[in-house]
Amino acid sequence: MSSIYGVVGFPLEHSLSPVMHNAAIKHLGLEAEYKTFEIDPAEPEALANFCYESDLNQIAGFSVTMPYKQQIMDYMDHYDPLAKIVGSVNTVVNEDSMLIGHNTDAAGAMQALQEKTKVPGLRALVLGAGGAARAIAYSLNEFGADVFVFNRTFEKAEELAAEFKLEPIEHRQIAPMKFHIIVNATPVGSGALNESLLSADQIQSNSVVMDIVTQPLETKLLQTAKEKGAQIITGERMLLHQAVGQFELWFDQKAPMDVMEQALYKALESRGESR
Ligand code: ATR
């Protein structure tokens, strides 16, 4: 019988996870299917029920996306240490009826960054202090970068920085710091939030600027960075790498990354986004 996987979140109509995972499943000839499980945040019990009933519905594992990456932790039987430290779960494995929470966002972000830059010893700026920012700031620090955190609500930047022994930074202090690595880990730049948290004078020509936003791929921040001559990394790179990490946790074998990448870019093209 086919095992069922899927993504839990809201809204999911633009989710790119099904095309990547189903392409990999098909390529390897696995008896599995990856679906979408849209859970309305207006129904308070829905997430808990989904988790409690996952066995009943033969769900072998699932991805977790906005807005549930933190909330889902309440329903896990165990976490991996990284998910616990970062405080966010994006991957769940159903192991003999025990739900195990993992975080592949942190490694995914680092793999995306390392396609364009080395990390150790470089000065890095993380924009945001939410779940995604926590994962990225933590891993940048683990990889040996000198990490600063900027956030609209400064107290949250201070809290995050204190927890991971990083530095909070105010907007006016950013330009003189000449950051080499800059990562936007907020939704600013997506959809209606069509703006950039940084201006051109806060980016260097030798900076590497990554955005986690995937709609659009080329956000205002990345456009500004490009104009400045900086290297840019669009949001689908992290999306791809975190999905590869998920697939390997569920199926315990190497994911066919090329196949997943092709499926991702095909879906993006049909959405009018090109590389
Ligand atoms: P996620 O788990 O996806 O990271 P989150 O925990 O809700 O989402 O965090 C969102 C982050 O984006 C926060 O750092 C938030 O800043 P605040 O702490 O000040 O709320 C940031 N953010 C969201 N909308 C923003 C906006 N319009 N301008 C600046 N920052 C914004």
Short mmCIF file of C-alpha atoms and ligand atoms in Angstrom, two decimals:
data_model
loop_
_atom_site.label_atom_id
_atom_site.label_comp_id
_atom_site.label_asym_id
_atom_site.label_seq_id
_atom_site.Cartn_x
_atom_site.Cartn_y
_atom_site.Cartn_z
CA MET A 1 0.00 0.00 0.00
CA SER A 2 1.17 3.50 -0.83
CA SER A 3 2.51 5.62 2.07
CA ILE A 4 1.14 9.09 2.40
CA TYR A 5 3.24 12.21 2.91
CA GLY A 6 2.30 15.86 2.56
CA VAL A 7 2.62 19.43 3.68
CA VAL A 8 0.71 21.04 6.54
CA GLY A 9 0.19 24.79 6.42
CA PHE A 10 -2.07 27.62 5.34
CA PRO A 11 -2.50 28.76 2.63
CA LEU A 12 -0.99 26.06 0.43
CA GLU A 13 -2.20 26.87 -3.06
CA HIS A 14 1.26 28.13 -4.09
CA SER A 15 3.26 25.46 -2.26
CA LEU A 16 6.13 24.10 -4.36
CA SER A 17 6.76 21.13 -2.06
CA PRO A 18 4.39 18.66 -3.81
CA VAL A 19 6.06 19.04 -7.22
CA MET A 20 9.53 18.45 -5.78
CA HIS A 21 8.66 15.47 -3.58
CA ASN A 22 6.33 13.79 -6.08
CA ALA A 23 8.97 14.09 -8.82
CA ALA A 24 11.52 12.39 -6.55
CA ILE A 25 9.02 9.67 -5.50
CA LYS A 26 8.19 8.96 -9.13
CA HIS A 27 11.83 8.93 -10.22
CA LEU A 28 12.75 6.35 -7.56
CA GLY A 29 9.59 4.30 -8.15
CA LEU A 30 8.57 4.53 -4.47
CA GLU A 31 5.12 3.44 -3.29
CA ALA A 32 4.26 6.86 -1.89
CA GLU A 33 2.30 9.99 -2.57
CA TYR A 34 2.82 13.57 -1.33
CA LYS A 35 -0.31 15.70 -0.79
CA THR A 36 -1.33 19.06 0.66
CA PHE A 37 -3.08 19.25 4.04
CA GLU A 38 -4.39 22.76 4.34
CA ILE A 39 -5.29 23.51 7.96
CA ASP A 40 -7.33 26.62 8.59
CA PRO A 41 -5.87 28.68 11.45
CA ALA A 42 -9.45 29.72 12.30
CA GLU A 43 -10.11 26.15 13.53
CA PRO A 44 -8.19 25.90 16.81
CA GLU A 45 -8.34 22.09 17.16
CA ALA A 46 -7.50 21.27 13.55
CA LEU A 47 -3.72 21.04 13.89
CA ALA A 48 -3.91 18.87 17.03
CA ASN A 49 -6.46 16.59 15.39
CA PHE A 50 -4.33 16.24 12.30
CA CYS A 51 -1.40 15.08 14.41
CA TYR A 52 -3.45 12.75 16.63
CA GLU A 53 -5.08 11.18 13.57
CA SER A 54 -1.97 10.84 11.46
CA ASP A 55 -1.76 7.08 12.11
CA LEU A 56 -5.40 6.60 11.28
CA ASN A 57 -4.82 8.32 7.96
CA GLN A 58 -1.59 6.39 7.32
CA ILE A 59 0.53 9.51 7.15
CA ALA A 60 4.18 8.47 7.23
CA GLY A 61 5.60 11.96 7.41
CA PHE A 62 4.91 15.56 6.61
CA SER A 63 6.40 18.97 5.97
CA VAL A 64 5.29 21.88 8.12
CA THR A 65 5.12 25.39 6.77
CA MET A 66 3.72 28.76 7.79
CA PRO A 67 2.11 29.45 10.17
CA TYR A 68 2.65 26.18 12.08
CA LYS A 69 6.42 25.64 12.41
CA GLN A 70 6.44 26.61 16.08
CA GLN A 71 2.93 25.51 17.07
CA ILE A 72 3.43 21.96 15.75
CA MET A 73 6.09 21.37 18.40
CA ASP A 74 3.35 20.91 21.04
CA TYR A 75 2.20 17.73 19.30
CA MET A 76 5.56 16.01 18.80
CA ASP A 77 6.60 12.97 20.84
CA HIS A 78 10.29 13.86 20.30
CA TYR A 79 12.41 16.44 18.51
CA ASP A 80 15.89 16.26 17.10
CA PRO A 81 18.26 18.49 19.12
CA LEU A 82 18.51 21.10 16.36
CA ALA A 83 14.71 21.56 16.16
CA LYS A 84 14.67 22.03 19.91
CA ILE A 85 17.46 24.61 19.90
CA VAL A 86 16.04 26.51 16.95
CA GLY A 87 12.48 26.24 18.30
CA SER A 88 10.92 25.33 14.99
CA VAL A 89 9.94 22.11 13.17
CA ASN A 90 9.56 21.93 9.40
CA THR A 91 9.67 18.12 9.02
CA VAL A 92 7.81 15.38 10.90
CA VAL A 93 8.58 11.68 10.68
CA ASN A 94 5.96 9.20 11.92
CA GLU A 95 8.14 6.48 13.45
CA ASP A 96 5.94 3.63 14.71
CA SER A 97 3.25 6.10 15.81
CA MET A 98 5.74 8.46 17.42
CA LEU A 99 5.88 11.88 15.78
CA ILE A 100 9.48 13.08 15.57
CA GLY A 101 10.09 16.75 14.75
CA HIS A 102 13.11 17.82 12.71
CA ASN A 103 14.39 21.08 11.25
CA THR A 104 15.92 20.99 7.76
CA ASP A 105 15.56 24.76 7.23
CA ALA A 106 18.80 25.51 9.02
CA ALA A 107 20.92 23.13 6.93
CA GLY A 108 18.97 24.12 3.78
CA ALA A 109 19.80 27.79 4.29
CA MET A 110 23.48 27.02 4.82
CA GLN A 111 23.65 24.83 1.72
CA ALA A 112 22.02 27.58 -0.34
CA LEU A 113 24.50 30.13 0.99
CA GLN A 114 27.50 27.90 0.47
CA GLU A 115 26.68 27.64 -3.22
CA LYS A 116 27.90 31.25 -3.45
CA THR A 117 30.15 31.97 -0.47
CA LYS A 118 32.26 30.55 2.28
CA VAL A 119 30.94 31.37 5.75
CA PRO A 120 33.58 31.04 8.52
CA GLY A 121 34.99 34.31 9.74
CA LEU A 122 32.64 36.49 7.67
CA ARG A 123 30.42 39.22 9.08
CA ALA A 124 26.76 38.28 8.58
CA LEU A 125 23.50 40.15 9.03
CA VAL A 126 20.21 38.34 9.58
CA LEU A 127 17.04 40.36 9.03
CA GLY A 128 14.21 39.14 11.27
CA ALA A 129 13.83 37.38 14.60
CA GLY A 130 11.06 34.84 13.89
CA GLY A 131 11.33 31.08 13.33
CA ALA A 132 13.20 31.28 10.02
CA ALA A 133 15.58 33.92 11.36
CA ARG A 134 16.34 31.81 14.44
CA ALA A 135 17.30 28.79 12.28
CA ILE A 136 19.49 30.87 9.98
CA ALA A 137 21.16 32.98 12.67
CA TYR A 138 21.90 29.88 14.75
CA SER A 139 23.47 27.98 11.83
CA LEU A 140 25.49 30.94 10.57
CA ASN A 141 26.97 31.22 14.04
CA GLU A 142 27.63 27.47 14.19
CA PHE A 143 29.45 27.72 10.85
CA GLY A 144 31.73 30.40 12.29
CA ALA A 145 30.25 33.64 10.94
CA ASP A 146 30.17 36.78 13.06
CA VAL A 147 26.39 37.19 13.28
CA PHE A 148 24.31 40.35 13.82
CA VAL A 149 20.51 40.44 14.04
CA PHE A 150 18.28 43.28 12.87
CA ASN A 151 14.56 43.23 13.56
CA ARG A 152 11.68 45.69 13.28
CA THR A 153 10.93 45.00 16.94
CA PHE A 154 14.37 45.58 18.43
CA GLU A 155 13.63 43.75 21.70
CA LYS A 156 13.10 40.52 19.76
CA ALA A 157 16.48 40.97 18.06
CA GLU A 158 18.00 41.49 21.51
CA GLU A 159 16.35 38.34 22.85
CA LEU A 160 17.45 36.18 19.94
CA ALA A 161 20.97 37.60 20.04
CA ALA A 162 21.26 36.99 23.79
CA GLU A 163 20.06 33.41 23.44
CA PHE A 164 22.61 32.45 20.76
CA LYS A 165 25.37 34.87 21.82
CA LEU A 166 25.03 37.08 18.74
CA GLU A 167 24.82 40.86 18.41
CA PRO A 168 21.59 42.86 17.95
CA ILE A 169 21.96 45.81 15.59
CA GLU A 170 19.92 48.92 14.86
CA HIS A 171 19.10 50.08 11.34
CA ARG A 172 21.40 53.10 11.39
CA GLN A 173 24.36 50.94 12.47
CA ILE A 174 24.12 48.59 9.47
CA ALA A 175 25.87 50.58 6.68
CA PRO A 176 29.21 51.13 8.47
CA MET A 177 29.47 47.42 9.33
CA LYS A 178 29.94 46.48 5.64
CA PHE A 179 28.29 43.08 5.91
CA HIS A 180 29.59 40.33 3.64
CA ILE A 181 26.60 38.01 4.11
CA ILE A 182 23.04 39.35 4.37
CA VAL A 183 19.98 37.13 4.74
CA ASN A 184 16.39 38.34 4.73
CA ALA A 185 14.45 35.94 6.97
CA THR A 186 11.24 38.00 7.07
CA PRO A 187 8.27 38.01 4.66
CA VAL A 188 9.19 41.56 3.60
CA GLY A 189 9.53 41.56 -0.19
CA SER A 190 6.73 39.07 -0.80
CA GLY A 191 3.30 39.82 -2.25
CA ALA A 192 1.79 42.94 -0.78
CA LEU A 193 4.93 43.61 1.32
CA ASN A 194 6.71 44.72 -1.84
CA GLU A 195 9.52 46.62 -0.16
CA SER A 196 13.09 46.14 1.04
CA LEU A 197 14.36 46.34 4.60
CA LEU A 198 17.73 47.62 3.34
CA SER A 199 18.76 50.43 1.04
CA ALA A 200 21.69 50.42 -1.40
CA ASP A 201 24.11 52.06 1.04
CA GLN A 202 23.69 49.12 3.44
CA ILE A 203 24.88 46.57 0.85
CA GLN A 204 28.45 46.22 -0.48
CA SER A 205 29.48 45.23 -4.00
CA ASN A 206 31.19 42.17 -2.48
CA SER A 207 28.18 41.19 -0.35
CA VAL A 208 26.24 37.97 -0.87
CA VAL A 209 22.55 38.64 -0.28
CA MET A 210 20.06 35.82 0.21
CA ASP A 211 16.29 36.10 0.51
CA ILE A 212 14.02 33.36 1.82
CA VAL A 213 11.01 34.87 0.01
CA THR A 214 9.96 32.81 -3.01
CA GLN A 215 7.18 34.97 -4.39
CA PRO A 216 8.59 36.84 -6.23
CA LEU A 217 12.07 35.32 -6.50
CA GLU A 218 13.69 38.63 -7.24
CA THR A 219 12.56 40.73 -4.31
CA LYS A 220 13.19 44.46 -3.95
CA LEU A 221 16.11 43.64 -1.63
CA LEU A 222 17.70 41.37 -4.24
CA GLN A 223 17.12 43.93 -7.01
CA THR A 224 18.87 46.55 -4.90
CA ALA A 225 21.72 44.13 -4.19
CA LYS A 226 22.08 43.28 -7.87
CA GLU A 227 22.22 46.96 -8.82
CA LYS A 228 24.96 47.36 -6.25
CA GLY A 229 26.96 44.56 -7.94
CA ALA A 230 26.44 42.11 -5.06
CA GLN A 231 25.81 38.39 -5.58
CA ILE A 232 22.25 37.27 -4.92
CA ILE A 233 20.67 33.99 -3.84
CA THR A 234 16.95 33.68 -4.53
CA GLY A 235 14.57 31.89 -2.15
CA GLU A 236 14.06 28.70 -4.15
CA ARG A 237 17.64 27.56 -3.39
CA MET A 238 16.88 27.17 0.32
CA LEU A 239 13.50 25.67 -0.53
CA LEU A 240 15.21 23.01 -2.64
CA HIS A 241 17.86 22.13 -0.08
CA GLN A 242 15.43 21.92 2.85
CA ALA A 243 13.21 19.63 0.73
CA VAL A 244 16.18 17.36 -0.06
CA GLY A 245 16.83 17.11 3.68
CA GLN A 246 13.18 16.20 4.30
CA PHE A 247 13.11 13.53 1.62
CA GLU A 248 16.22 11.87 3.06
CA LEU A 249 14.70 11.79 6.55
CA TRP A 250 11.51 10.14 5.30
CA PHE A 251 12.92 7.66 2.81
CA ASP A 252 16.32 6.99 4.37
CA GLN A 253 18.11 7.20 1.04
CA LYS A 254 19.82 9.86 -1.02
CA ALA A 255 17.32 12.22 -2.63
CA PRO A 256 17.53 12.71 -6.39
CA MET A 257 18.32 16.42 -6.07
CA ASP A 258 18.61 17.02 -9.83
CA VAL A 259 15.11 15.65 -10.38
CA MET A 260 13.68 17.77 -7.56
CA GLU A 261 15.50 20.84 -8.89
CA GLN A 262 14.17 20.34 -12.41
CA ALA A 263 10.61 19.90 -11.12
CA LEU A 264 10.98 23.04 -8.98
CA TYR A 265 12.22 25.22 -11.86
CA LYS A 266 9.54 23.86 -14.19
CA ALA A 267 6.86 24.82 -11.66
CA LEU A 268 8.43 28.24 -11.16
CA GLU A 269 8.52 28.80 -14.92
CA SER A 270 4.87 27.96 -15.25
CA ARG A 271 4.28 30.55 -12.55
CA GLY A 272 6.10 33.11 -14.66
CA GLU A 273 9.29 33.09 -12.57
CA SER A 274 12.55 32.32 -14.29
CA ARG A 275 16.09 31.98 -12.99
P1 ATR B 1 8.61 32.93 10.56
O1 ATR B 1 8.38 31.82 11.54
O2 ATR B 1 8.21 32.58 9.16
O3 ATR B 1 9.99 33.49 10.61
P2 ATR B 1 7.44 34.91 12.29
O4 ATR B 1 7.88 34.11 13.45
O5 ATR B 1 6.04 35.43 12.28
O6 ATR B 1 7.58 34.10 10.94
O7 ATR B 1 8.48 36.12 12.11
C1 ATR B 1 8.33 37.06 11.12
C2 ATR B 1 9.53 37.99 11.14
O8 ATR B 1 9.37 38.95 10.09
C3 ATR B 1 9.64 38.82 12.41
O9 ATR B 1 11.02 39.10 12.63
C4 ATR B 1 8.89 40.11 12.06
O10 ATR B 1 9.29 41.25 12.77
P3 ATR B 1 8.61 41.62 14.20
O11 ATR B 1 9.32 40.77 15.21
O12 ATR B 1 8.89 43.08 14.37
O13 ATR B 1 7.15 41.31 14.08
C5 ATR B 1 9.30 40.26 10.62
N1 ATR B 1 8.32 41.05 9.84
C6 ATR B 1 7.11 40.65 9.44
N2 ATR B 1 6.50 41.63 8.74
C7 ATR B 1 7.37 42.68 8.72
C8 ATR B 1 7.33 44.00 8.17
N3 ATR B 1 6.28 44.43 7.48
N4 ATR B 1 8.41 44.80 8.36
C9 ATR B 1 9.49 44.37 9.05
N5 ATR B 1 9.58 43.13 9.59
C10 ATR B 1 8.54 42.30 9.43
#
